[in-house]
Short mmCIF file of C-alpha atoms (C1' of nucleotides) in Angstrom, two decimals:
data_model
loop_
_atom_site.label_atom_id
_atom_site.label_comp_id
_atom_site.label_asym_id
_atom_site.label_seq_id
_atom_site.Cartn_x
_atom_site.Cartn_y
_atom_site.Cartn_z
CA MET M 1 -221.98 -13.71 45.79
CA PRO M 2 -220.84 -10.56 44.60
CA LYS M 3 -222.78 -7.45 45.40
CA LEU M 4 -221.61 -5.65 42.64
CA SER M 5 -221.92 -7.03 39.16
CA ARG M 6 -218.68 -7.33 37.03
CA ALA M 7 -219.54 -4.45 34.48
CA ALA M 8 -220.24 -2.52 37.80
CA LYS M 9 -216.57 -3.25 39.16
CA ASN M 10 -214.88 -2.28 35.68
CA LEU M 11 -216.59 0.68 35.63
CA ARG M 12 -215.24 1.79 38.98
CA ARG M 13 -211.99 0.38 37.86
CA THR M 14 -212.66 2.56 34.83
CA THR M 15 -213.26 5.99 36.88
CA ILE M 16 -210.46 5.18 39.22
CA GLU M 17 -207.52 4.70 36.40
CA ASP M 18 -209.17 7.64 34.24
CA ALA M 19 -208.55 10.02 37.25
CA ALA M 20 -205.44 8.45 38.19
CA ARG M 21 -204.18 8.79 34.59
CA ASP M 22 -205.28 12.61 34.37
CA LEU M 23 -203.31 13.24 37.51
CA PHE M 24 -200.34 11.24 36.81
CA ILE M 25 -199.98 13.16 33.30
CA LYS M 26 -200.61 16.37 34.90
CA GLN M 27 -198.28 16.26 37.74
CA GLY M 28 -196.22 13.31 37.35
CA PHE M 29 -196.52 9.70 39.37
CA HIS M 30 -194.92 10.79 42.48
CA ALA M 31 -196.35 14.06 43.05
CA THR M 32 -199.89 12.51 42.68
CA SER M 33 -201.17 11.19 46.02
CA MET M 34 -203.76 8.55 46.71
CA ARG M 35 -206.00 11.41 48.08
CA ASP M 36 -205.75 13.14 45.05
CA ILE M 37 -206.87 10.01 43.03
CA ALA M 38 -209.64 9.16 45.87
CA LYS M 39 -210.85 12.89 45.28
CA THR M 40 -210.90 13.07 41.48
CA ALA M 41 -212.41 9.61 41.18
CA GLU M 42 -215.00 10.52 43.78
CA VAL M 43 -214.07 7.38 45.80
CA SER M 44 -213.05 7.27 49.33
CA LEU M 45 -209.33 6.93 50.04
CA GLY M 46 -209.67 3.33 51.55
CA ASN M 47 -211.69 2.08 48.96
CA LEU M 48 -209.06 2.53 46.25
CA TYR M 49 -207.19 -0.39 48.16
CA ASN M 50 -210.48 -2.59 47.21
CA TYR M 51 -209.59 -2.27 43.78
CA TYR M 52 -205.40 -2.04 43.64
CA ALA M 53 -203.02 -3.29 46.15
CA THR M 54 -200.96 -0.51 45.56
CA LYS M 55 -200.42 2.80 44.14
CA ASP M 56 -197.63 1.21 41.56
CA ALA M 57 -200.73 -1.40 40.74
CA ILE M 58 -202.54 1.74 39.51
CA PHE M 59 -200.00 3.04 37.39
CA GLU M 60 -199.47 -0.70 36.00
CA SER M 61 -202.94 -1.06 35.41
CA ILE M 62 -203.53 2.10 33.50
CA ILE M 63 -200.51 1.35 31.22
CA ASN M 64 -201.22 -2.24 30.28
CA ASN M 65 -204.84 -0.80 29.20
CA TYR M 66 -203.73 2.21 27.53
CA GLN M 67 -200.63 -0.10 25.82
CA GLN M 68 -203.56 -2.19 24.39
CA GLN M 69 -205.50 0.97 22.97
CA ILE M 70 -202.48 2.46 21.23
CA ASP M 71 -201.49 -0.86 19.97
CA GLU M 72 -205.13 -1.12 18.43
CA LYS M 73 -204.64 2.16 16.97
CA LEU M 74 -201.30 1.35 15.51
CA ARG M 75 -202.93 -1.91 13.89
CA VAL M 76 -205.35 0.10 12.37
CA ILE M 77 -202.85 2.75 11.12
CA PHE M 78 -200.67 -0.34 9.31
CA SER M 79 -203.66 -2.24 8.18
CA GLN M 80 -204.88 1.11 6.28
CA ILE M 81 -201.13 0.70 4.41
CA ASP M 82 -201.54 -0.99 1.00
CA GLU M 83 -198.12 -0.38 -0.46
CA PRO M 84 -195.87 0.19 2.24
CA LEU M 85 -192.96 1.75 -0.03
CA GLU M 86 -195.17 4.25 -1.90
CA PRO M 87 -194.11 7.63 -1.02
CA GLU M 88 -197.60 8.30 -0.52
CA SER M 89 -197.87 5.55 1.96
CA LEU M 90 -194.94 6.84 3.92
CA ARG M 91 -196.60 10.32 4.04
CA GLN M 92 -200.03 8.83 5.05
CA MET M 93 -198.26 6.80 7.88
CA GLY M 94 -196.52 10.22 9.36
CA GLU M 95 -199.88 12.15 9.21
CA MET M 96 -201.45 9.15 11.07
CA VAL M 97 -198.50 9.07 13.44
CA GLY M 98 -199.10 12.83 13.98
CA ASN M 99 -202.57 12.35 14.98
CA LEU M 100 -201.46 9.53 17.41
CA VAL M 101 -199.39 11.98 19.18
CA ASP M 102 -201.54 14.80 19.12
CA GLN M 103 -204.63 12.60 20.41
CA HIS M 104 -202.50 10.70 22.85
CA SER M 105 -199.74 12.82 23.96
CA ASP M 106 -200.54 11.56 27.73
CA PHE M 107 -199.58 8.15 26.80
CA TRP M 108 -196.11 9.28 25.69
CA LEU M 109 -195.56 11.10 29.04
CA LEU M 110 -196.47 8.15 30.67
CA MET M 111 -193.78 6.42 28.92
CA TYR M 112 -191.26 9.04 30.13
CA ILE M 113 -192.41 8.58 33.51
CA ASP M 114 -191.74 4.90 32.95
CA VAL M 115 -188.43 5.76 31.73
CA LEU M 116 -187.51 7.80 34.93
CA GLU M 117 -189.17 5.76 37.78
CA PHE M 118 -189.24 2.33 35.95
CA GLN M 119 -186.30 2.18 34.07
CA ASN M 120 -188.74 1.75 30.63
CA ARG M 121 -189.69 -1.50 32.31
CA HIS M 122 -193.36 -1.43 30.80
CA PHE M 123 -192.62 0.45 27.68
CA ARG M 124 -189.55 -1.42 26.37
CA LYS M 125 -191.68 -3.88 24.03
CA MET M 126 -192.43 -0.71 22.04
CA PHE M 127 -189.25 -0.53 20.13
CA ASP M 128 -188.11 -4.19 20.62
CA GLY M 129 -187.55 -6.02 17.21
CA LEU M 130 -189.23 -3.12 15.58
CA THR M 131 -187.53 -3.50 12.25
CA ASP M 132 -188.60 -7.63 12.29
CA ARG M 133 -192.05 -6.76 13.31
CA PHE M 134 -192.36 -4.41 10.28
CA GLN M 135 -190.49 -7.29 8.05
CA ARG M 136 -193.30 -9.72 9.18
CA MET M 137 -195.82 -7.26 8.39
CA PHE M 138 -194.96 -5.92 5.03
CA GLY M 139 -192.28 -8.70 4.28
CA ASP M 140 -194.09 -9.98 0.81
CA LYS M 141 -194.66 -6.51 0.00
CA PHE M 142 -191.21 -5.69 0.19
CA GLU M 143 -189.88 -8.77 -1.59
CA GLN M 144 -192.58 -7.86 -4.65
CA ALA M 145 -190.99 -4.15 -4.72
CA LYS M 146 -187.63 -5.54 -4.94
CA THR M 147 -188.18 -7.94 -7.67
CA ARG M 148 -190.19 -5.27 -9.88
CA GLY M 149 -186.91 -3.24 -9.34
CA ASP M 150 -188.66 -0.40 -7.30
CA LEU M 151 -186.05 -0.31 -4.73
CA ARG M 152 -182.29 0.76 -4.56
CA THR M 153 -180.00 -1.94 -4.20
CA GLY M 154 -178.47 -2.66 -0.88
CA VAL M 155 -180.94 -0.50 0.99
CA ASP M 156 -183.22 -2.77 3.30
CA PRO M 157 -186.83 -1.51 2.87
CA ALA M 158 -187.76 -2.75 6.54
CA THR M 159 -185.04 -0.77 7.92
CA VAL M 160 -185.74 2.13 5.84
CA PHE M 161 -189.46 2.06 6.64
CA THR M 162 -188.55 1.78 10.63
CA ALA M 163 -186.31 4.61 10.36
CA ALA M 164 -188.94 6.36 8.63
CA TYR M 165 -191.62 5.66 11.26
CA MET M 166 -189.42 6.61 14.18
CA GLN M 167 -188.47 10.05 12.67
CA PHE M 168 -191.91 10.63 12.00
CA PHE M 169 -192.85 9.81 15.80
CA ASN M 170 -189.94 11.66 17.23
CA TYR M 171 -190.88 14.87 14.91
CA PHE M 172 -194.22 14.94 16.51
CA LEU M 173 -193.16 14.22 19.99
CA VAL M 174 -190.49 17.04 19.96
CA GLU M 175 -193.01 19.32 18.38
CA LYS M 176 -195.83 18.42 20.93
CA LEU M 177 -194.15 17.68 24.17
CA PHE M 178 -190.93 19.23 24.01
CA GLY M 179 -191.70 22.81 22.85
CA GLY M 180 -189.59 22.61 19.52
CA ASN M 181 -192.14 24.92 18.12
CA ARG M 182 -191.35 24.29 13.95
CA HIS M 183 -188.11 22.92 14.82
CA LEU M 184 -187.51 22.11 11.17
CA ASN M 185 -188.87 25.62 10.32
CA LEU M 186 -191.50 23.98 8.51
CA SER M 187 -195.26 23.49 9.06
CA ASP M 188 -196.22 20.01 9.89
CA ASP M 189 -197.77 19.40 6.47
CA GLN M 190 -194.34 20.57 5.00
CA ALA M 191 -192.08 18.62 7.42
CA LEU M 192 -194.48 15.55 6.34
CA ASN M 193 -193.50 16.04 2.67
CA PHE M 194 -189.91 16.72 3.44
CA LEU M 195 -189.45 13.86 5.60
CA THR M 196 -191.15 11.65 2.93
CA LYS M 197 -189.37 12.78 0.13
CA ILE M 198 -185.78 12.16 2.03
CA PHE M 199 -186.75 8.66 2.89
CA ALA M 200 -188.23 8.24 -0.86
CA TYR M 201 -184.64 9.14 -2.28
CA GLY M 202 -183.13 6.90 0.10
CA LEU M 203 -185.36 3.98 -0.89
CA LEU M 204 -186.52 3.99 -4.21
CA SER M 205 -184.79 3.31 -7.32
CA GLU M 206 -183.85 6.10 -9.99
CA THR M 207 -186.42 4.74 -12.38
CA LYS M 208 -189.20 4.36 -9.55
CA LEU M 209 -188.19 8.04 -8.35
CA ALA M 210 -188.59 9.63 -11.67
CA ASP M 211 -192.55 8.35 -11.43
CA TYR M 212 -192.49 9.63 -7.91
CA LYS M 213 -191.03 13.01 -8.76
CA LYS M 214 -193.30 13.49 -11.73
CA SER M 215 -196.48 12.69 -10.21
CA VAL M 216 -196.13 14.50 -6.85
CA ASN M 217 -193.88 17.26 -7.53
CA LYS M 218 -192.89 18.62 -10.56
CA ALA M 219 -190.84 21.65 -8.94
CA ILE M 220 -188.27 18.84 -7.49
CA VAL M 221 -186.96 17.84 -10.71
CA MET A 1 -165.51 38.58 56.18
CA PRO A 2 -166.35 35.34 54.69
CA LYS A 3 -164.95 32.25 56.70
CA LEU A 4 -164.84 30.15 53.41
CA SER A 5 -163.31 31.58 50.20
CA ARG A 6 -165.11 31.64 47.30
CA ALA A 7 -163.51 28.65 46.05
CA ALA A 8 -164.42 26.71 48.69
CA LYS A 9 -167.83 27.57 48.62
CA ASN A 10 -168.04 26.84 45.04
CA LEU A 11 -166.72 23.38 45.69
CA ARG A 12 -169.28 22.76 48.38
CA ARG A 13 -172.02 23.58 45.96
CA THR A 14 -170.18 21.28 43.28
CA THR A 15 -170.24 18.43 45.64
CA ILE A 16 -173.91 18.90 46.52
CA GLU A 17 -175.03 19.49 43.10
CA ASP A 18 -173.21 16.01 41.90
CA ALA A 19 -174.65 14.29 44.34
CA ALA A 20 -178.34 15.86 43.45
CA ARG A 21 -177.76 15.12 40.05
CA ASP A 22 -176.85 11.56 40.53
CA LEU A 23 -180.02 11.27 42.87
CA PHE A 24 -182.45 12.80 40.58
CA ILE A 25 -181.30 10.80 37.56
CA LYS A 26 -181.54 7.47 39.48
CA GLN A 27 -184.51 8.08 41.22
CA GLY A 28 -186.38 11.15 39.77
CA PHE A 29 -186.78 14.70 41.10
CA HIS A 30 -189.79 14.07 43.54
CA ALA A 31 -188.67 10.61 44.77
CA THR A 32 -185.11 12.27 45.70
CA SER A 33 -185.47 13.73 49.23
CA MET A 34 -182.99 16.89 50.65
CA ARG A 35 -182.19 14.30 53.36
CA ASP A 36 -181.07 11.99 50.44
CA ILE A 37 -178.90 14.57 49.08
CA ALA A 38 -177.48 15.81 52.20
CA LYS A 39 -176.62 12.39 53.13
CA THR A 40 -174.99 11.61 49.59
CA ALA A 41 -173.15 14.79 49.53
CA GLU A 42 -172.15 14.51 53.12
CA VAL A 43 -173.55 17.71 54.37
CA SER A 44 -176.08 18.14 57.02
CA LEU A 45 -179.67 18.83 56.03
CA GLY A 46 -179.78 22.52 57.47
CA ASN A 47 -176.50 23.12 55.86
CA LEU A 48 -178.12 22.63 52.36
CA TYR A 49 -180.22 25.96 52.81
CA ASN A 50 -177.08 27.81 53.15
CA TYR A 51 -176.38 27.33 49.74
CA TYR A 52 -179.79 26.75 47.80
CA ALA A 53 -183.05 28.29 48.63
CA THR A 54 -184.99 25.32 47.61
CA LYS A 55 -184.78 22.09 46.68
CA ASP A 56 -186.08 23.41 43.07
CA ALA A 57 -183.46 25.73 43.17
CA ILE A 58 -181.03 22.83 43.15
CA PHE A 59 -182.64 21.26 40.34
CA GLU A 60 -182.36 24.29 38.16
CA SER A 61 -178.63 25.11 39.18
CA ILE A 62 -177.79 21.83 38.25
CA ILE A 63 -179.56 22.07 34.90
CA ASN A 64 -178.02 25.43 34.14
CA ASN A 65 -174.36 24.23 34.78
CA TYR A 66 -175.18 20.81 32.86
CA GLN A 67 -176.64 22.55 29.81
CA GLN A 68 -173.52 24.97 29.44
CA GLN A 69 -171.26 21.92 29.46
CA ILE A 70 -173.34 19.94 26.96
CA ASP A 71 -173.70 23.35 24.87
CA GLU A 72 -169.82 23.20 24.87
CA LYS A 73 -169.52 19.68 23.74
CA LEU A 74 -171.87 20.23 20.89
CA ARG A 75 -170.05 23.46 19.78
CA VAL A 76 -167.11 21.15 19.77
CA ILE A 77 -168.50 18.62 17.69
CA PHE A 78 -169.92 21.30 15.09
CA SER A 79 -166.49 22.88 15.16
CA GLN A 80 -164.93 19.62 14.10
CA ILE A 81 -167.35 19.39 10.99
CA ASP A 82 -165.56 21.27 8.01
CA GLU A 83 -167.93 20.23 5.28
CA PRO A 84 -171.35 19.69 6.65
CA LEU A 85 -172.77 18.07 3.47
CA GLU A 86 -170.40 15.25 3.14
CA PRO A 87 -171.82 11.64 3.96
CA GLU A 88 -168.52 11.29 5.79
CA SER A 89 -169.51 14.55 7.95
CA LEU A 90 -172.98 13.23 8.55
CA ARG A 91 -171.43 10.04 9.80
CA GLN A 92 -168.88 11.66 12.07
CA MET A 93 -171.87 13.85 13.52
CA GLY A 94 -174.04 10.80 14.07
CA GLU A 95 -171.07 8.91 15.91
CA MET A 96 -170.22 12.09 18.17
CA VAL A 97 -173.96 12.57 18.91
CA GLY A 98 -174.01 8.82 20.05
CA ASN A 99 -170.97 9.51 22.09
CA LEU A 100 -172.92 12.32 23.76
CA VAL A 101 -175.81 10.39 24.32
CA ASP A 102 -173.66 7.52 25.95
CA GLN A 103 -171.52 9.67 28.24
CA HIS A 104 -174.38 11.98 29.43
CA SER A 105 -177.30 9.71 29.28
CA ASP A 106 -178.19 11.62 32.84
CA PHE A 107 -178.66 14.93 30.87
CA TRP A 108 -181.43 13.57 28.84
CA LEU A 109 -182.99 12.04 31.71
CA LEU A 110 -182.79 15.28 33.15
CA MET A 111 -184.73 16.66 30.20
CA TYR A 112 -187.43 14.07 30.46
CA ILE A 113 -187.97 15.22 34.38
CA ASP A 114 -188.34 18.89 32.83
CA VAL A 115 -190.90 17.72 30.37
CA LEU A 116 -192.73 15.87 33.10
CA GLU A 117 -192.39 18.26 35.98
CA PHE A 118 -191.68 21.67 34.54
CA GLN A 119 -193.25 21.47 31.09
CA ASN A 120 -189.73 21.31 29.57
CA ARG A 121 -189.30 25.21 30.56
CA HIS A 122 -185.76 24.49 31.12
CA PHE A 123 -185.13 22.64 28.16
CA ARG A 124 -187.06 24.28 25.31
CA LYS A 125 -184.24 26.13 23.91
CA MET A 126 -182.50 22.91 22.78
CA PHE A 127 -185.28 22.45 19.90
CA ASP A 128 -186.05 26.07 19.49
CA GLY A 129 -185.18 27.33 15.84
CA LEU A 130 -182.73 24.48 15.42
CA THR A 131 -182.54 24.79 11.48
CA ASP A 132 -181.98 28.21 11.81
CA ARG A 133 -178.99 27.82 14.06
CA PHE A 134 -177.48 25.27 11.84
CA GLN A 135 -178.15 27.53 8.91
CA ARG A 136 -176.30 30.19 10.48
CA MET A 137 -173.61 27.92 11.37
CA PHE A 138 -173.38 26.52 8.04
CA GLY A 139 -174.92 28.74 5.56
CA ASP A 140 -171.82 29.62 3.66
CA LYS A 141 -171.03 25.96 2.87
CA PHE A 142 -174.59 25.13 2.19
CA GLU A 143 -174.41 27.79 -0.23
CA GLN A 144 -171.16 26.90 -1.79
CA ALA A 145 -172.60 23.23 -2.30
CA LYS A 146 -175.59 24.47 -4.08
CA THR A 147 -173.52 26.64 -6.49
CA ARG A 148 -171.07 23.90 -6.97
CA GLY A 149 -174.08 21.53 -7.98
CA ASP A 150 -173.86 19.10 -5.27
CA LEU A 151 -177.28 19.20 -4.27
CA ARG A 152 -180.32 17.97 -5.33
CA THR A 153 -182.73 20.99 -6.47
CA GLY A 154 -185.53 21.63 -4.06
CA VAL A 155 -183.81 20.24 -1.02
CA ASP A 156 -183.11 22.52 1.66
CA PRO A 157 -179.24 21.48 3.31
CA ALA A 158 -180.02 23.11 6.46
CA THR A 159 -183.65 20.99 6.97
CA VAL A 160 -181.90 17.89 5.91
CA PHE A 161 -178.77 18.46 8.26
CA THR A 162 -181.50 19.12 11.20
CA ALA A 163 -183.37 15.93 10.41
CA ALA A 164 -180.27 13.84 10.46
CA TYR A 165 -179.10 15.28 13.62
CA MET A 166 -182.35 14.70 14.99
CA GLN A 167 -182.64 11.04 13.84
CA PHE A 168 -178.96 10.32 14.97
CA PHE A 169 -179.88 11.44 18.47
CA ASN A 170 -183.33 10.09 18.69
CA TYR A 171 -181.64 6.67 17.43
CA PHE A 172 -179.10 6.59 20.34
CA LEU A 173 -181.81 7.99 22.91
CA VAL A 174 -184.13 5.18 22.15
CA GLU A 175 -181.09 2.45 22.32
CA LYS A 176 -179.79 3.98 25.50
CA LEU A 177 -182.91 5.27 27.45
CA PHE A 178 -185.50 3.28 26.03
CA GLY A 179 -184.15 -0.22 26.00
CA GLY A 180 -184.92 -0.51 22.17
CA ASN A 181 -181.83 -3.07 21.83
CA ARG A 182 -181.09 -2.90 18.05
CA HIS A 183 -184.54 -1.84 17.20
CA LEU A 184 -183.12 -1.04 13.87
CA ASN A 185 -181.73 -4.65 13.69
CA LEU A 186 -178.44 -3.31 13.08
CA SER A 187 -175.09 -2.65 14.99
CA ASP A 188 -174.51 1.06 16.03
CA ASP A 189 -171.80 1.15 13.63
CA GLN A 190 -174.31 -0.35 10.69
CA ALA A 191 -177.14 2.06 11.84
CA LEU A 192 -174.53 5.07 11.37
CA ASN A 193 -174.02 3.99 7.99
CA PHE A 194 -177.39 3.19 7.14
CA LEU A 195 -178.77 6.75 8.28
CA THR A 196 -175.85 8.32 6.87
CA LYS A 197 -176.74 6.77 3.47
CA ILE A 198 -180.53 7.67 3.81
CA PHE A 199 -179.81 11.23 4.23
CA ALA A 200 -176.92 11.40 1.53
CA TYR A 201 -179.35 9.89 -0.85
CA GLY A 202 -181.99 12.51 0.17
CA LEU A 203 -179.90 15.70 0.02
CA LEU A 204 -176.96 14.88 -2.85
CA SER A 205 -177.40 15.55 -6.56
CA GLU A 206 -176.87 12.40 -8.80
CA THR A 207 -173.61 13.28 -9.97
CA LYS A 208 -172.25 14.00 -6.36
CA LEU A 209 -174.25 10.70 -5.28
CA ALA A 210 -172.00 8.57 -8.03
CA ASP A 211 -168.76 9.86 -5.90
CA TYR A 212 -169.94 8.69 -2.59
CA LYS A 213 -171.10 5.50 -3.99
CA LYS A 214 -167.97 4.88 -5.95
CA SER A 215 -165.39 6.05 -2.93
CA VAL A 216 -167.56 4.52 0.00
CA ASN A 217 -169.16 1.45 -0.96
CA LYS A 218 -169.07 -0.22 -3.85
CA ALA A 219 -171.57 -2.93 -3.05
CA ILE A 220 -174.37 -0.01 -3.09
CA VAL A 221 -173.84 0.97 -6.62
"C1'" DA Q 1 -165.72 37.93 70.91
"C1'" DA Q 2 -167.46 38.54 66.80
"C1'" DA Q 3 -168.92 36.71 62.28
"C1'" DT Q 4 -169.40 32.85 59.92
"C1'" DA Q 5 -170.63 27.77 58.75
"C1'" DA Q 6 -172.15 23.60 60.06
"C1'" DA Q 7 -175.15 20.67 62.45
"C1'" DA Q 8 -178.99 19.15 65.00
"C1'" DA Q 9 -183.69 19.87 66.29
"C1'" DA Q 10 -188.07 20.70 65.44
"C1'" DC Q 11 -192.55 21.83 62.95
"C1'" DG Q 12 -196.44 21.48 60.31
"C1'" DG Q 13 -198.09 18.80 56.90
"C1'" DA Q 14 -198.46 15.24 53.54
"C1'" DC Q 15 -197.58 10.55 52.13
"C1'" DG Q 16 -199.05 5.45 51.68
"C1'" DT Q 17 -201.40 1.82 53.85
"C1'" DT Q 18 -204.26 -0.06 57.22
"C1'" DC Q 19 -208.42 -1.44 59.90
"C1'" DA Q 20 -212.42 -0.92 62.42
"C1'" DT Q 21 -216.75 0.49 61.49
"C1'" DT Q 22 -220.77 1.70 58.73
"C1'" DT Q 23 -223.52 1.46 54.62
"C1'" DT Q 24 -225.19 -0.71 50.61
"C1'" DT Q 25 -226.61 -4.81 48.38
"C1'" DC Q 26 -228.86 -8.95 47.37
"C1'" DT Q 27 -230.46 -13.61 48.96
"C1'" DT Q 28 -233.52 -15.91 51.52
"C1'" DG Q 29 -237.28 -17.88 54.25
"C1'" DA Q 30 -242.03 -17.04 55.66
"C1'" DT X 1 -243.92 -9.40 49.33
"C1'" DC X 2 -241.02 -8.28 52.31
"C1'" DA X 3 -238.19 -7.95 56.26
"C1'" DA X 4 -233.86 -10.19 58.04
"C1'" DG X 5 -229.58 -11.29 57.88
"C1'" DA X 6 -225.22 -12.18 55.91
"C1'" DA X 7 -221.84 -10.67 52.79
"C1'" DA X 8 -219.79 -7.29 49.96
"C1'" DA X 9 -218.12 -2.57 49.64
"C1'" DA X 10 -217.37 1.85 51.03
"C1'" DT X 11 -215.91 4.76 54.43
"C1'" DG X 12 -212.75 8.16 57.20
"C1'" DA X 13 -209.96 7.91 60.99
"C1'" DA X 14 -205.74 6.62 62.57
"C1'" DC X 15 -200.53 5.05 61.93
"C1'" DG X 16 -196.07 5.47 61.49
"C1'" DT X 17 -193.06 7.55 58.55
"C1'" DC X 18 -191.07 10.71 55.65
"C1'" DC X 19 -191.07 15.30 53.34
"C1'" DG X 20 -189.42 20.31 52.78
"C1'" DT X 21 -188.40 24.03 55.64
"C1'" DT X 22 -187.21 26.61 59.75
"C1'" DT X 23 -185.04 27.49 64.08
"C1'" DT X 24 -181.93 26.72 67.47
"C1'" DT X 25 -177.67 25.31 68.77
"C1'" DT X 26 -172.79 24.29 68.37
"C1'" DA X 27 -168.33 24.63 66.15
"C1'" DT X 28 -165.17 27.01 63.68
"C1'" DT X 29 -162.38 30.94 62.06
"C1'" DT X 30 -160.32 35.57 62.06
#
DNA sequence: AAATAAAAAACGGACGTTCATTTTTCTTGA
DNA sequence: TCAAGAAAAATGAACGTCCGTTTTTTATTT
């Protein structure tokens, strides 16, 4: 018979992982000691080993939980997109990606830890088959746009969408984590507009583009 | 009177730094011990301290030297670009960036170490004022293209060029270091063509684009 | 032999992990 | 209702190892 309820145990685990995550992010995996984690989590050193077999196990558990959290946020982001190929939607996605990077920069730092110390073993799936996933997600919308004649011929919409997604991500990561302060010489808002514009030009047919230009920004012509 | 010539001393330093760099990249900064470095460099532990005051000093020296090497490679890349706004040039840049990432993936790993353990102190300058630098580099070419009417109105060529540069870089980093095997669902060659196409559409005027489409790929129309 | 370089040994401390011990918690029997 | 006791949980000292750095010793060169 267990003396602690499952809920109480999970609470302890959460406390430990929160502490460990903060420390890993602040000072790296190797630089963080089990004693650091114990002290921050207000748990004895030995007791850590009642919850995790090794220090690595703590890292892996953090990643798995965090990954789920981020996956859910991404799911919400994409679920809010009705028409993925509308410039407005692209921009909206970029904005939400920016928020995700802002609010969870620690998660991406964990990814770099993973790249360096675990050959990105835990994060590989973030990029694996990315285009295919978007195709599965929005395939019908892509098809509809194509039959409507909204798209340039010879340009695969799923690939453009993926490229836009990646560029938005990279833009904010560079700004947030790499100290590239305004590396595009634009404010975040302006950068979003600009990148959206680029991908819209790359994606849309001339007739469709004409609408975009007219409606959004007359200065562009 | 020194017993070792300056050249001999530099050789030792090079040997030590080569060993340290390999180890840092393979297992990270904190996971690499001075004893590891000594053994790999075939130098005694104590002797390391005749050449470097601390372990950090080794890391900084490596970065500074490597940075110079990469800067020189980048200089060569950009010096080979005559007409930065030609799609062909963009693609060429992308290809060379790909080679740079391939041949020096260790350098970019050092950057991630720097992000995690030194808040990117040593690499900040890689992204700082990037657009300005391209403007300074190719400003006259950009102006010429504008007056020739090659460009879309309302699209700053330096910004497009920077965005293209960043996207090429990011594409290859994801492929090489993050295990995103064919995350755009394209071969590297196809990805280069595709990304070039996107930025060309975003950058060039309709008349100029017509030339591009005709000359490069009739299938696109 | 004097100066420089290299090697080896030693230092104090911190590391991840283990383990004997103590404390807490809940069940049980009266 | 409540002490007894067993099981679970928590503790902190201890272990052996490795760490970055310093100091001492040895080798090499002029």
